[in-house]
Amino acid sequence: MTVLSGLYAGNVRAVLERGFKVIGTQNWAILVSGFFEPVFYLLAMGFGLGGLVGQVTGPNGTPMTYVAFIAPALLATSAMNGAIYDSTWNVFFKMRFGRLYEAMLSTSLGPLDVAAGEIAMALFRGLLYACGFLGVMAVLGIATSWWALAMVPVALLIALGFAAVGMAVTSWFTSFQQMELINIVLLPMFMFSSTLFPIDVYPQAVQWFIQALPLWHGVELMRQLSIGAFGPMTAVHLAYFGVMSVLGVAFCTVRLRALFLR
Amino acid sequence: MSVIQARSLVKSYGDLNAVDGIDFDVAAGESFGLLGPNGAGKSTTMRMIGGTSLRTSGTLSVLGMDPETHGPEVRANLGVIPQQDNLDTELRVRDNLITYGRYFGLPRSYLQRRADDLLEFAQLTDKAGEKVDNLSGGMKRRLTIARGLINEPRILLLDEPTTGLDPQARHILWDRLFRLKEEGVTLVVTTHFMDEAEQLCDRLVVMDRGRIVAEGSPAQLIRQYCTREVLEVRFGSERNAAVVQQLGDVAERLEVLPDRILLYTDDGEAALERVTSLGLQPLTSLVRRSSLEDVFLRLTGRSLID
């Protein structure tokens, strides 16, 4: 008997099929709206505010326009938002109101099939947003290095980390008020994770705090990729999301077992 | 040959034993009932059979497997009809059946045919492309049952199958379930409705506070724990209690409920004559056959539906 006995039936595919069927029939408006949010930020902040800001210093001291500075950060945020939307609000609704998971788990599916399928759907949304945003960056001439293409798989990694942790955390929430906590955490993280201005404006203690948060690592990583300028921190950023993803998935499995195998 | 076997089955939540050491066997093709009030441990027992609730102690075997370690394999042979419908409201009626079948890993070509057969069985063929939210309560229930049959289960678990349905919808549903039974599907039904248990179950156990308090066919249980008939008399809520002393010898046994007195006897009309000959004039009186409700009252001292 292994840790996974009774938890996994090797049929993640059926969960994905269901997800795509739903997207194909009705979810387009919601799907697209999440894509526009960072694009609007890019246009308003990048071009509006960017005119006042002028040049800023990017990774390894490379000078960048303000638009080019915030675009990769918005891409990281976009991947995060896509993953979080699917893994928190969608999961919350299906768990507490639609009772979809209860139905799925009365079939031969195990909790791990469901978790993996739902996380994969969240990644798919993250992937769509990342590709769309990268397209916008290309059109605006902000993506200057071929490394920028690597931003897509990295966006997936970021999405995986957030989706897994988001889903695990959501498993504790039982009311809409508690769900609001997610926004209370995400919004300041978006504002202060060196997304819109460099981190060195803060006192050292605040910098350490921000550097412990996942989005900062995502933003820095994306920014390095956008111009192909890497340093020793690149590996740290990648490792951060690697660990976050592994812990998140493990956490999810434990929580699903607790919730559905009471 | 039994398809489900439970021995000393216990499920505790903290200090509470929701299921408190029960033993039962369900034979293949049998229609088996778990009867009891809310909180008796029926649904918990059902969840343990499906492997979505882990037992605290005891043994449980479903089709020769332990549902705890072989959940997916056990559920491949089960049809689970939950107490509350949990249809996929983001999918249309027919897609609900097909998608659910995919969760069992069944091939799409098979499911296309199977879905059409089941829609006909559930009398929902003309609703195939409808949104689930637009169905009536009875239709949703039938769709849930059709969905539970998608994998041609050997055992169908029905948790309160007709709660919340109007009488006509209930009868349609009972008719469908009866057909399944004729086809040899084993039915396990929980209910707190006596008439439902009498309609559907070959054999049942009466549960109360996590324990089995009686077991047998509906007729056996009534014979064993009740007289043939019941006389119900009402004297008005104030007088009921006062009158009871005088009624001592009229029937074999009596139960005083807040609104009426139940007199258990083999001849209800004769008992009514004895009541009136005592000079008592009930406001209303009714003679009826004993039911499982009376059995339950006898066994637990409480009515099923509070």
CSV table of C-alpha atoms in Angstrom, one decimal, chain A residues 1 4-9 11 13-15 17-18 21-22 25-27 90 93-94 97-111 113 257 259-262, chain B residues 11 13 47 50-55 67-73 75-76 78-80 82-91 95 99-100 102-106 108 131 147:
chain,number,residue,atom,x,y,z
A,1,MET,CA,0.0,0.0,0.0
A,4,LEU,CA,-1.3,7.2,-3.2
A,5,SER,CA,-3.5,4.2,-2.7
A,6,GLY,CA,-7.2,5.1,-3.1
A,7,LEU,CA,-6.0,8.6,-4.2
A,8,TYR,CA,-5.0,8.3,-7.8
A,9,ALA,CA,-6.6,6.4,-10.7
A,11,ASN,CA,-7.4,9.5,-15.3
A,13,ARG,CA,-7.5,13.4,-18.8
A,14,ALA,CA,-11.2,13.1,-18.0
A,15,VAL,CA,-10.9,16.1,-15.6
A,17,GLU,CA,-11.8,17.1,-21.0
A,18,ARG,CA,-14.5,18.5,-18.7
A,21,LYS,CA,-15.7,21.4,-22.6
A,22,VAL,CA,-16.8,24.1,-20.2
A,25,THR,CA,-19.2,26.4,-24.2
A,26,GLN,CA,-19.5,29.4,-21.9
A,27,ASN,CA,-16.4,30.8,-20.2
A,90,ASN,CA,-13.3,28.5,-9.4
A,93,PHE,CA,-17.3,27.5,-6.0
A,94,LYS,CA,-17.0,24.0,-7.3
A,97,PHE,CA,-21.6,25.2,-4.1
A,98,GLY,CA,-21.5,23.3,-7.3
A,99,ARG,CA,-20.3,20.2,-5.4
A,100,LEU,CA,-18.5,19.1,-8.5
A,101,TYR,CA,-15.7,17.4,-6.7
A,102,GLU,CA,-18.1,15.4,-4.6
A,103,ALA,CA,-19.6,14.1,-7.9
A,104,MET,CA,-16.2,13.5,-9.5
A,105,LEU,CA,-15.1,11.5,-6.4
A,106,SER,CA,-18.0,9.2,-6.5
A,107,THR,CA,-16.7,7.9,-9.8
A,108,SER,CA,-13.4,6.0,-10.2
A,109,LEU,CA,-11.5,9.2,-10.0
A,110,GLY,CA,-9.3,9.7,-7.0
A,111,PRO,CA,-8.7,13.1,-5.3
A,113,ASP,CA,-6.7,13.0,-10.4
A,257,ARG,CA,-7.5,13.6,1.4
A,259,LEU,CA,-11.6,17.0,2.7
A,260,PHE,CA,-12.9,14.2,0.6
A,261,LEU,CA,-11.8,11.1,2.5
A,262,ARG,CA,-13.1,12.1,5.8
B,11,LYS,CA,-16.9,5.8,12.3
B,13,TYR,CA,-15.9,12.2,14.6
B,47,ARG,CA,-19.9,7.1,2.2
B,50,GLY,CA,-18.1,4.2,-1.6
B,51,GLY,CA,-14.6,4.7,0.0
B,52,THR,CA,-15.0,8.5,0.4
B,53,SER,CA,-15.2,8.2,4.2
B,54,LEU,CA,-12.5,6.4,6.1
B,55,ARG,CA,-13.7,4.1,8.9
B,67,PRO,CA,-13.1,0.5,-0.5
B,68,GLU,CA,-10.5,2.4,1.6
B,69,THR,CA,-7.5,1.0,-0.3
B,70,HIS,CA,-9.3,0.3,-3.6
B,71,GLY,CA,-11.6,3.3,-3.8
B,72,PRO,CA,-11.3,3.8,-7.6
B,73,GLU,CA,-11.8,0.1,-8.3
B,75,ARG,CA,-16.4,2.9,-7.3
B,76,ALA,CA,-16.0,1.6,-10.9
B,78,LEU,CA,-20.9,1.5,-7.9
B,79,GLY,CA,-23.6,4.0,-8.9
B,80,VAL,CA,-23.8,6.8,-6.2
B,82,PRO,CA,-26.2,11.5,-3.3
B,83,GLN,CA,-28.8,13.1,-1.1
B,84,GLN,CA,-28.5,16.4,-2.8
B,85,ASP,CA,-28.2,16.5,-6.6
B,86,ASN,CA,-24.7,17.5,-7.6
B,87,LEU,CA,-25.2,17.7,-11.3
B,88,ASP,CA,-22.6,19.6,-13.3
B,89,THR,CA,-24.5,22.9,-14.0
B,90,GLU,CA,-21.8,24.1,-16.4
B,91,LEU,CA,-22.7,21.2,-18.8
B,95,ASP,CA,-23.0,16.1,-21.6
B,99,THR,CA,-18.6,13.6,-19.0
B,100,TYR,CA,-19.5,11.6,-15.9
B,102,ARG,CA,-15.4,9.7,-18.9
B,103,TYR,CA,-14.5,9.9,-15.2
B,104,PHE,CA,-14.8,6.1,-15.2
B,105,GLY,CA,-12.5,6.0,-18.1
B,106,LEU,CA,-15.2,4.7,-20.4
B,108,ARG,CA,-16.6,8.0,-25.9
B,131,LYS,CA,-29.3,23.4,-19.3
B,147,ARG,CA,-25.9,9.5,-14.4
